Amino acid sequence: MQMLATDFLRNFMTGTLQLIRSKGWRIFMQKFRMK
């Protein structure tokens, strides 16, 4: 279970980093601030 959890966290973190690098990150922040 721990091994699967670490792999999932790694994939999730890499995915979030890609979103932050993408232009869509600013749109996400704007929507987040609106709420």
PDB file of C-alpha atoms in Angstrom:
ATOM      1  CA  MET A   1       0.000   0.000   0.000  1.00  0.00           C
ATOM      2  CA  GLN A   2       2.775   2.451   0.897  1.00  0.00           C
ATOM      3  CA  MET A   3       4.609   1.862  -2.387  1.00  0.00           C
ATOM      4  CA  LEU A   4       1.427   2.525  -4.395  1.00  0.00           C
ATOM      5  CA  ALA A   5       0.740   5.635  -2.312  1.00  0.00           C
ATOM      6  CA  THR A   6       4.219   7.065  -2.942  1.00  0.00           C
ATOM      7  CA  ASP A   7       3.938   6.404  -6.686  1.00  0.00           C
ATOM      8  CA  PHE A   8       0.514   8.083  -6.710  1.00  0.00           C
ATOM      9  CA  LEU A   9       1.883  11.106  -4.846  1.00  0.00           C
ATOM     10  CA  ARG A  10       4.802  11.376  -7.259  1.00  0.00           C
ATOM     11  CA  ASN A  11       2.488  11.252 -10.283  1.00  0.00           C
ATOM     12  CA  PHE A  12       0.136  13.757  -8.643  1.00  0.00           C
ATOM     13  CA  MET A  13       2.960  16.183  -7.811  1.00  0.00           C
ATOM     14  CA  THR A  14       4.406  15.974 -11.333  1.00  0.00           C
ATOM     15  CA  GLY A  15       0.919  16.618 -12.734  1.00  0.00           C
ATOM     16  CA  THR A  16       0.429  19.666 -10.520  1.00  0.00           C
ATOM     17  CA  LEU A  17       3.871  21.009 -11.509  1.00  0.00           C
ATOM     18  CA  GLN A  18       2.899  20.717 -15.171  1.00  0.00           C
ATOM     19  CA  LEU A  19      -0.336  22.618 -14.456  1.00  0.00           C
ATOM     20  CA  ILE A  20       1.612  25.359 -12.652  1.00  0.00           C
ATOM     21  CA  ARG A  21       3.986  25.649 -15.604  1.00  0.00           C
ATOM     22  CA  SER A  22       1.099  25.803 -18.049  1.00  0.00           C
ATOM     23  CA  LYS A  23      -0.801  29.030 -18.771  1.00  0.00           C
ATOM     24  CA  GLY A  24      -3.941  27.476 -17.295  1.00  0.00           C
ATOM     25  CA  TRP A  25      -2.475  27.992 -13.811  1.00  0.00           C
ATOM     26  CA  ARG A  26      -3.304  31.712 -13.863  1.00  0.00           C
ATOM     27  CA  ILE A  27      -6.902  30.977 -14.869  1.00  0.00           C
ATOM     28  CA  PHE A  28      -7.150  28.447 -12.034  1.00  0.00           C
ATOM     29  CA  MET A  29      -5.839  30.981  -9.521  1.00  0.00           C
ATOM     30  CA  GLN A  30      -8.312  33.604 -10.751  1.00  0.00           C
ATOM     31  CA  LYS A  31     -11.225  31.169 -10.331  1.00  0.00           C
ATOM     32  CA  PHE A  32      -9.901  30.160  -6.909  1.00  0.00           C
ATOM     33  CA  ARG A  33      -9.679  33.795  -5.792  1.00  0.00           C
ATOM     34  CA  MET A  34     -13.189  34.506  -7.064  1.00  0.00           C
ATOM     35  CA  LYS A  35     -14.527  31.933  -4.604  1.00  0.00           C
TER      36      LYS A  35
END
